[in-house]
Amino acid sequence: MKKLSMFAFGVLFLAGVSCSREERTGVDQQLLSASSEIDQTNEIDFKEGIDLTTSQSTYESRPAEPTLTNDCLTITVDNPGIGVFPKTYTLNYGDGCTFNGITRAGTLTITLTDYLMNSGSVMTIVRGDDYYINGRKLEGTITYVNTTTNSEIPQWNRTIVDGGIVTLNGNYFTFSGQRTVRMTAGVNTLILADNVYEISSGTHNVVNPNNGNTLNMTVVEPLIKKYACPNISQGKLSLQGVVLDGVLDYGDNTCDNQAVYTHSNGNTYAVTLF
């Protein structure tokens, strides 16, 4: 098996191809790298939403004061009372605020129409104009609509619109998409650490506005995201782009930053995630 990082993915097909083919491969490498970062930052922001709004016990234990300060992070709550909705949290990370190895800057707004676990509730995450995660500028609105029919398996329909990312090397990409997210463990416990989420279906589309090249990522085997793990640890995505035509496999549910891409010709490559 060959090994490569997301930022070195362009070496996949460089041997024996024309210059124009190499350029196109480089574009796909950039799209794949951006897609990995987009997935990771979306999950980071979902986790932030869970931390703030996951259950009634969270509200009950939250101080009644409208403004909370924790080191470099300031959280403003417009309706701090228990059971009062809609409730909007404005998170201000200032020029930089680091928790658990993740550095954010700027502002993030999270609005909730009801308790997150209640069917019909809507959680909306809006990234401010100055919002960054680990040096990457993020844009867009992410909406989670609770579509639960079985209280033992909470479920949300997630939609991303007006998404954008400026990567560390200054490249800009837009993105959008829809996925179904289910909670498959930790539903009946009082802690968050044992929560497990499953992305059971959906497609994301990433675009390079400079040339219109796209990468479509479709869930073909449910993606497993543990609350306690920073990365997706299991599941498969179908990748379809200018050059890429294969499957990205996140592994056997081990919490690590490794995945394997298998091209349509059978060649496999180890991939280091964001």
mmCIF file of C-alpha atoms in Angstrom:
data_model
loop_
_atom_site.group_PDB
_atom_site.id
_atom_site.type_symbol
_atom_site.label_atom_id
_atom_site.label_comp_id
_atom_site.label_asym_id
_atom_site.label_seq_id
_atom_site.Cartn_x
_atom_site.Cartn_y
_atom_site.Cartn_z
ATOM 1 C CA MET A 1 0.000 0.000 0.000
ATOM 2 C CA LYS A 2 1.276 3.448 -0.914
ATOM 3 C CA LYS A 3 1.250 6.263 1.651
ATOM 4 C CA LEU A 4 0.465 9.932 1.252
ATOM 5 C CA SER A 5 -1.020 12.882 3.043
ATOM 6 C CA MET A 6 -3.962 14.910 1.771
ATOM 7 C CA PHE A 7 -1.533 17.610 0.674
ATOM 8 C CA ALA A 8 0.551 15.134 -1.321
ATOM 9 C CA PHE A 9 -2.359 13.379 -3.001
ATOM 10 C CA GLY A 10 -1.425 14.735 -6.421
ATOM 11 C CA VAL A 11 1.341 12.133 -6.744
ATOM 12 C CA LEU A 12 -1.290 9.464 -7.411
ATOM 13 C CA PHE A 13 -1.168 9.684 -11.152
ATOM 14 C CA LEU A 14 1.848 11.795 -12.063
ATOM 15 C CA ALA A 15 3.906 9.023 -13.716
ATOM 16 C CA GLY A 16 3.379 8.654 -17.435
ATOM 17 C CA VAL A 17 0.833 11.434 -17.924
ATOM 18 C CA SER A 18 0.852 14.702 -19.819
ATOM 19 C CA CYS A 19 1.421 18.115 -18.286
ATOM 20 C CA SER A 20 -2.265 19.010 -18.593
ATOM 21 C CA ARG A 21 -3.165 15.769 -16.840
ATOM 22 C CA GLU A 22 -0.781 16.631 -14.009
ATOM 23 C CA GLU A 23 -2.379 20.045 -13.626
ATOM 24 C CA ARG A 24 -5.823 18.467 -13.431
ATOM 25 C CA THR A 25 -4.545 15.950 -10.884
ATOM 26 C CA GLY A 26 -3.237 18.804 -8.759
ATOM 27 C CA VAL A 27 -6.667 20.445 -8.842
ATOM 28 C CA ASP A 28 -8.292 17.211 -7.652
ATOM 29 C CA GLN A 29 -5.695 16.919 -4.897
ATOM 30 C CA GLN A 30 -6.630 20.387 -3.728
ATOM 31 C CA LEU A 31 -10.335 19.555 -3.822
ATOM 32 C CA LEU A 32 -9.782 16.386 -1.829
ATOM 33 C CA SER A 33 -7.714 18.228 0.759
ATOM 34 C CA ALA A 34 -10.330 20.967 1.039
ATOM 35 C CA SER A 35 -13.116 18.380 1.357
ATOM 36 C CA SER A 36 -11.319 16.684 4.241
ATOM 37 C CA GLU A 37 -10.936 20.017 6.022
ATOM 38 C CA ILE A 38 -14.580 20.896 5.356
ATOM 39 C CA ASP A 39 -15.799 17.612 6.863
ATOM 40 C CA GLN A 40 -13.581 18.060 9.903
ATOM 41 C CA THR A 41 -14.603 21.664 10.593
ATOM 42 C CA ASN A 42 -18.301 20.834 10.146
ATOM 43 C CA GLU A 43 -18.002 18.134 12.807
ATOM 44 C CA ILE A 44 -16.108 20.528 15.114
ATOM 45 C CA ASP A 45 -18.943 23.061 14.913
ATOM 46 C CA PHE A 46 -21.604 20.382 15.427
ATOM 47 C CA LYS A 47 -19.805 19.317 18.575
ATOM 48 C CA GLU A 48 -19.831 22.923 19.773
ATOM 49 C CA GLY A 49 -23.572 23.006 19.205
ATOM 50 C CA ILE A 50 -24.000 19.777 21.154
ATOM 51 C CA ASP A 51 -21.951 21.148 24.037
ATOM 52 C CA LEU A 52 -24.270 24.145 24.310
ATOM 53 C CA THR A 53 -27.671 22.703 23.535
ATOM 54 C CA THR A 54 -27.730 18.932 23.825
ATOM 55 C CA SER A 55 -30.289 18.433 26.610
ATOM 56 C CA GLN A 56 -32.450 20.056 29.238
ATOM 57 C CA SER A 57 -29.850 19.272 31.907
ATOM 58 C CA THR A 58 -27.430 21.536 30.041
ATOM 59 C CA TYR A 59 -29.813 24.459 30.432
ATOM 60 C CA GLU A 60 -30.536 23.712 34.068
ATOM 61 C CA SER A 61 -26.859 23.688 34.972
ATOM 62 C CA ARG A 62 -26.076 26.834 32.993
ATOM 63 C CA PRO A 63 -25.773 30.029 35.046
ATOM 64 C CA ALA A 64 -28.629 32.477 34.550
ATOM 65 C CA GLU A 65 -26.365 35.408 33.659
ATOM 66 C CA PRO A 66 -26.647 36.323 29.971
ATOM 67 C CA THR A 67 -22.888 36.599 29.479
ATOM 68 C CA LEU A 68 -20.413 33.875 30.429
ATOM 69 C CA THR A 69 -16.644 34.285 30.209
ATOM 70 C CA ASN A 70 -14.223 31.355 30.156
ATOM 71 C CA ASP A 71 -10.654 32.532 29.603
ATOM 72 C CA CYS A 72 -10.591 33.802 25.996
ATOM 73 C CA LEU A 73 -14.129 32.684 25.037
ATOM 74 C CA THR A 74 -17.189 34.822 25.705
ATOM 75 C CA ILE A 75 -20.683 33.340 25.262
ATOM 76 C CA THR A 76 -23.712 35.627 25.128
ATOM 77 C CA VAL A 77 -27.179 34.041 25.499
ATOM 78 C CA ASP A 78 -30.173 36.145 24.508
ATOM 79 C CA ASN A 79 -32.803 34.050 26.349
ATOM 80 C CA PRO A 80 -30.994 32.337 29.252
ATOM 81 C CA GLY A 81 -34.124 31.028 30.993
ATOM 82 C CA ILE A 82 -34.869 27.301 31.014
ATOM 83 C CA GLY A 83 -37.370 26.331 28.314
ATOM 84 C CA VAL A 84 -37.325 29.776 26.659
ATOM 85 C CA PHE A 85 -37.064 29.619 22.860
ATOM 86 C CA PRO A 86 -35.811 30.617 20.410
ATOM 87 C CA LYS A 87 -32.466 30.770 22.157
ATOM 88 C CA THR A 88 -29.400 32.265 20.477
ATOM 89 C CA TYR A 89 -25.816 31.827 21.620
ATOM 90 C CA THR A 90 -23.128 34.151 20.272
ATOM 91 C CA LEU A 91 -19.661 32.717 20.775
ATOM 92 C CA ASN A 92 -16.806 35.198 20.530
ATOM 93 C CA TYR A 93 -13.350 33.635 20.365
ATOM 94 C CA GLY A 94 -11.582 36.961 19.899
ATOM 95 C CA ASP A 95 -8.236 36.852 18.113
ATOM 96 C CA GLY A 96 -7.717 33.204 19.034
ATOM 97 C CA CYS A 97 -8.939 30.720 21.628
ATOM 98 C CA THR A 98 -7.598 27.168 21.981
ATOM 99 C CA PHE A 99 -9.442 24.211 23.548
ATOM 100 C CA ASN A 100 -8.382 20.574 23.167
ATOM 101 C CA GLY A 101 -5.917 21.413 20.419
ATOM 102 C CA ILE A 102 -8.448 23.365 18.317
ATOM 103 C CA THR A 103 -7.891 27.089 17.863
ATOM 104 C CA ARG A 104 -10.830 29.254 16.835
ATOM 105 C CA ALA A 105 -10.999 32.971 16.157
ATOM 106 C CA GLY A 106 -13.906 35.276 15.381
ATOM 107 C CA THR A 107 -17.568 34.640 16.073
ATOM 108 C CA LEU A 108 -20.029 31.771 15.769
ATOM 109 C CA THR A 109 -23.788 32.065 16.284
ATOM 110 C CA ILE A 110 -25.933 29.080 17.268
ATOM 111 C CA THR A 111 -29.725 29.401 17.368
ATOM 112 C CA LEU A 112 -32.090 26.748 18.742
ATOM 113 C CA THR A 113 -35.880 26.696 18.324
ATOM 114 C CA ASP A 114 -36.421 23.940 20.931
ATOM 115 C CA TYR A 115 -34.390 21.391 22.861
ATOM 116 C CA LEU A 116 -32.037 19.752 20.369
ATOM 117 C CA MET A 117 -33.323 16.244 21.118
ATOM 118 C CA ASN A 118 -36.981 17.155 20.506
ATOM 119 C CA SER A 119 -38.512 16.196 17.181
ATOM 120 C CA GLY A 120 -39.059 19.258 15.011
ATOM 121 C CA SER A 121 -36.375 21.380 16.667
ATOM 122 C CA VAL A 122 -33.978 23.324 14.470
ATOM 123 C CA MET A 123 -30.385 24.205 15.313
ATOM 124 C CA THR A 124 -28.788 26.783 13.010
ATOM 125 C CA ILE A 125 -25.038 27.433 13.068
ATOM 126 C CA VAL A 126 -23.890 30.624 11.350
ATOM 127 C CA ARG A 127 -20.208 31.361 10.855
ATOM 128 C CA GLY A 128 -19.259 35.014 11.174
ATOM 129 C CA ASP A 129 -17.269 36.910 8.564
ATOM 130 C CA ASP A 130 -14.191 36.616 10.782
ATOM 131 C CA TYR A 131 -14.510 32.946 11.804
ATOM 132 C CA TYR A 132 -11.431 30.686 11.674
ATOM 133 C CA ILE A 133 -10.601 27.126 12.782
ATOM 134 C CA ASN A 134 -6.895 26.275 13.016
ATOM 135 C CA GLY A 135 -6.031 29.086 10.616
ATOM 136 C CA ARG A 136 -8.654 28.198 8.000
ATOM 137 C CA LYS A 137 -11.338 30.791 7.289
ATOM 138 C CA LEU A 138 -14.830 29.280 7.260
ATOM 139 C CA GLU A 139 -18.119 30.557 5.857
ATOM 140 C CA GLY A 140 -21.659 29.305 5.615
ATOM 141 C CA THR A 141 -24.790 28.285 7.466
ATOM 142 C CA ILE A 142 -25.374 24.758 8.766
ATOM 143 C CA THR A 143 -28.920 23.756 9.708
ATOM 144 C CA TYR A 144 -29.903 20.667 11.693
ATOM 145 C CA VAL A 145 -33.605 19.769 11.601
ATOM 146 C CA ASN A 146 -34.628 17.085 14.091
ATOM 147 C CA THR A 147 -36.608 14.437 12.178
ATOM 148 C CA THR A 148 -36.694 11.823 14.965
ATOM 149 C CA THR A 149 -39.412 9.162 14.794
ATOM 150 C CA ASN A 150 -37.874 6.806 17.393
ATOM 151 C CA SER A 151 -36.734 8.524 20.600
ATOM 152 C CA GLU A 152 -34.053 5.865 21.073
ATOM 153 C CA ILE A 153 -32.394 6.948 17.803
ATOM 154 C CA PRO A 154 -32.463 10.764 17.491
ATOM 155 C CA GLN A 155 -32.001 11.930 13.916
ATOM 156 C CA TRP A 156 -31.293 15.201 12.095
ATOM 157 C CA ASN A 157 -31.345 16.339 8.496
ATOM 158 C CA ARG A 158 -28.257 18.527 8.011
ATOM 159 C CA THR A 159 -28.097 21.107 5.231
ATOM 160 C CA ILE A 160 -25.113 23.325 4.429
ATOM 161 C CA VAL A 161 -25.547 26.438 2.275
ATOM 162 C CA ASP A 162 -23.193 29.240 1.223
ATOM 163 C CA GLY A 163 -20.242 27.234 2.520
ATOM 164 C CA GLY A 164 -16.730 28.460 1.909
ATOM 165 C CA ILE A 165 -13.212 27.725 3.092
ATOM 166 C CA VAL A 166 -9.876 29.481 2.624
ATOM 167 C CA THR A 167 -7.194 26.850 3.155
ATOM 168 C CA LEU A 168 -3.807 27.453 4.734
ATOM 169 C CA ASN A 169 -2.213 27.970 1.323
ATOM 170 C CA GLY A 170 -4.787 30.628 0.422
ATOM 171 C CA ASN A 171 -6.991 28.595 -1.951
ATOM 172 C CA TYR A 172 -10.725 29.286 -1.791
ATOM 173 C CA PHE A 173 -13.436 26.654 -2.264
ATOM 174 C CA THR A 174 -17.204 26.712 -1.950
ATOM 175 C CA PHE A 175 -19.293 23.829 -0.683
ATOM 176 C CA SER A 176 -22.846 22.711 -0.025
ATOM 177 C CA GLY A 177 -24.680 19.507 0.677
ATOM 178 C CA GLN A 178 -27.087 17.496 2.740
ATOM 179 C CA ARG A 179 -26.605 14.550 5.072
ATOM 180 C CA THR A 180 -28.656 12.514 7.523
ATOM 181 C CA VAL A 181 -27.162 12.294 11.031
ATOM 182 C CA ARG A 182 -28.298 9.816 13.699
ATOM 183 C CA MET A 183 -27.282 9.370 17.311
ATOM 184 C CA THR A 184 -26.646 5.665 17.895
ATOM 185 C CA ALA A 185 -25.121 5.594 21.402
ATOM 186 C CA GLY A 186 -25.222 7.657 24.576
ATOM 187 C CA VAL A 187 -28.885 8.637 24.218
ATOM 188 C CA ASN A 188 -29.893 7.606 27.752
ATOM 189 C CA THR A 189 -26.786 8.704 29.645
ATOM 190 C CA LEU A 190 -26.043 12.001 31.378
ATOM 191 C CA ILE A 191 -22.585 12.451 29.853
ATOM 192 C CA LEU A 192 -21.501 13.455 26.367
ATOM 193 C CA ALA A 193 -18.306 11.409 26.117
ATOM 194 C CA ASP A 194 -20.114 8.202 25.123
ATOM 195 C CA ASN A 195 -22.190 9.797 22.364
ATOM 196 C CA VAL A 196 -21.782 8.250 18.904
ATOM 197 C CA TYR A 197 -23.174 9.769 15.716
ATOM 198 C CA GLU A 198 -23.745 8.036 12.386
ATOM 199 C CA ILE A 199 -23.889 9.914 9.084
ATOM 200 C CA SER A 200 -26.063 7.437 7.241
ATOM 201 C CA SER A 201 -26.522 9.102 3.854
ATOM 202 C CA GLY A 202 -25.971 12.256 1.842
ATOM 203 C CA THR A 203 -23.740 14.049 -0.643
ATOM 204 C CA HIS A 204 -21.381 17.031 -0.392
ATOM 205 C CA ASN A 205 -20.272 19.052 -3.381
ATOM 206 C CA VAL A 206 -17.024 21.056 -3.290
ATOM 207 C CA VAL A 207 -16.207 23.566 -6.046
ATOM 208 C CA ASN A 208 -13.095 25.471 -7.052
ATOM 209 C CA PRO A 209 -14.620 28.788 -8.251
ATOM 210 C CA ASN A 210 -11.500 29.609 -10.271
ATOM 211 C CA ASN A 211 -12.127 26.839 -12.797
ATOM 212 C CA GLY A 212 -15.444 25.246 -11.842
ATOM 213 C CA ASN A 213 -13.919 21.837 -11.095
ATOM 214 C CA THR A 214 -15.895 19.850 -8.549
ATOM 215 C CA LEU A 215 -15.595 16.872 -6.226
ATOM 216 C CA ASN A 216 -18.709 14.973 -5.194
ATOM 217 C CA MET A 217 -18.531 12.961 -1.958
ATOM 218 C CA THR A 218 -21.397 10.529 -1.362
ATOM 219 C CA VAL A 219 -21.873 8.332 1.696
ATOM 220 C CA VAL A 220 -21.860 4.677 0.601
ATOM 221 C CA GLU A 221 -21.310 3.148 4.052
ATOM 222 C CA PRO A 222 -22.403 5.038 7.215
ATOM 223 C CA LEU A 223 -19.718 7.304 8.659
ATOM 224 C CA ILE A 224 -19.131 6.894 12.404
ATOM 225 C CA LYS A 225 -18.247 9.996 14.419
ATOM 226 C CA LYS A 226 -17.648 9.524 18.147
ATOM 227 C CA TYR A 227 -18.020 12.581 20.351
ATOM 228 C CA ALA A 228 -14.762 11.607 22.079
ATOM 229 C CA CYS A 229 -12.805 11.262 18.805
ATOM 230 C CA PRO A 230 -11.783 14.253 16.663
ATOM 231 C CA ASN A 231 -12.041 12.341 13.368
ATOM 232 C CA ILE A 232 -14.513 10.112 11.564
ATOM 233 C CA SER A 233 -13.402 6.605 12.524
ATOM 234 C CA GLN A 234 -15.381 4.313 10.210
ATOM 235 C CA GLY A 235 -17.420 4.370 6.993
ATOM 236 C CA LYS A 236 -16.918 4.960 3.283
ATOM 237 C CA LEU A 237 -17.320 7.849 0.853
ATOM 238 C CA SER A 238 -17.544 7.596 -2.917
ATOM 239 C CA LEU A 239 -15.299 10.261 -4.475
ATOM 240 C CA GLN A 240 -16.026 11.472 -7.996
ATOM 241 C CA GLY A 241 -13.973 14.301 -9.498
ATOM 242 C CA VAL A 242 -11.809 15.318 -12.439
ATOM 243 C CA VAL A 243 -9.345 12.492 -11.771
ATOM 244 C CA LEU A 244 -10.483 10.838 -8.565
ATOM 245 C CA ASP A 245 -12.841 7.908 -9.070
ATOM 246 C CA GLY A 246 -12.918 5.617 -6.066
ATOM 247 C CA VAL A 247 -13.744 5.106 -2.391
ATOM 248 C CA LEU A 248 -12.319 6.658 0.769
ATOM 249 C CA ASP A 249 -12.456 4.152 3.664
ATOM 250 C CA TYR A 250 -12.131 5.536 7.203
ATOM 251 C CA GLY A 251 -11.198 2.192 8.755
ATOM 252 C CA ASP A 252 -12.328 -0.157 11.525
ATOM 253 C CA ASN A 253 -13.652 2.396 14.065
ATOM 254 C CA THR A 254 -10.224 3.003 15.616
ATOM 255 C CA CYS A 255 -9.812 6.631 16.684
ATOM 256 C CA ASP A 256 -6.961 7.826 14.465
ATOM 257 C CA ASN A 257 -6.314 10.214 11.586
ATOM 258 C CA GLN A 258 -5.843 7.546 8.915
ATOM 259 C CA ALA A 259 -7.994 6.475 5.962
ATOM 260 C CA VAL A 260 -7.439 4.512 2.741
ATOM 261 C CA TYR A 261 -8.377 5.635 -0.765
ATOM 262 C CA THR A 262 -8.991 2.861 -3.335
ATOM 263 C CA HIS A 263 -9.049 3.988 -6.959
ATOM 264 C CA SER A 264 -11.292 2.375 -9.560
ATOM 265 C CA ASN A 265 -8.272 0.532 -11.001
ATOM 266 C CA GLY A 266 -7.701 -1.219 -7.650
ATOM 267 C CA ASN A 267 -4.695 0.801 -6.477
ATOM 268 C CA THR A 268 -4.817 1.740 -2.784
ATOM 269 C CA TYR A 269 -3.258 4.680 -0.966
ATOM 270 C CA ALA A 270 -2.993 5.491 2.739
ATOM 271 C CA VAL A 271 -4.376 8.957 3.469
ATOM 272 C CA THR A 272 -3.591 11.126 6.491
ATOM 273 C CA LEU A 273 -6.647 13.144 7.447
ATOM 274 C CA PHE A 274 -6.848 16.780 8.521
#
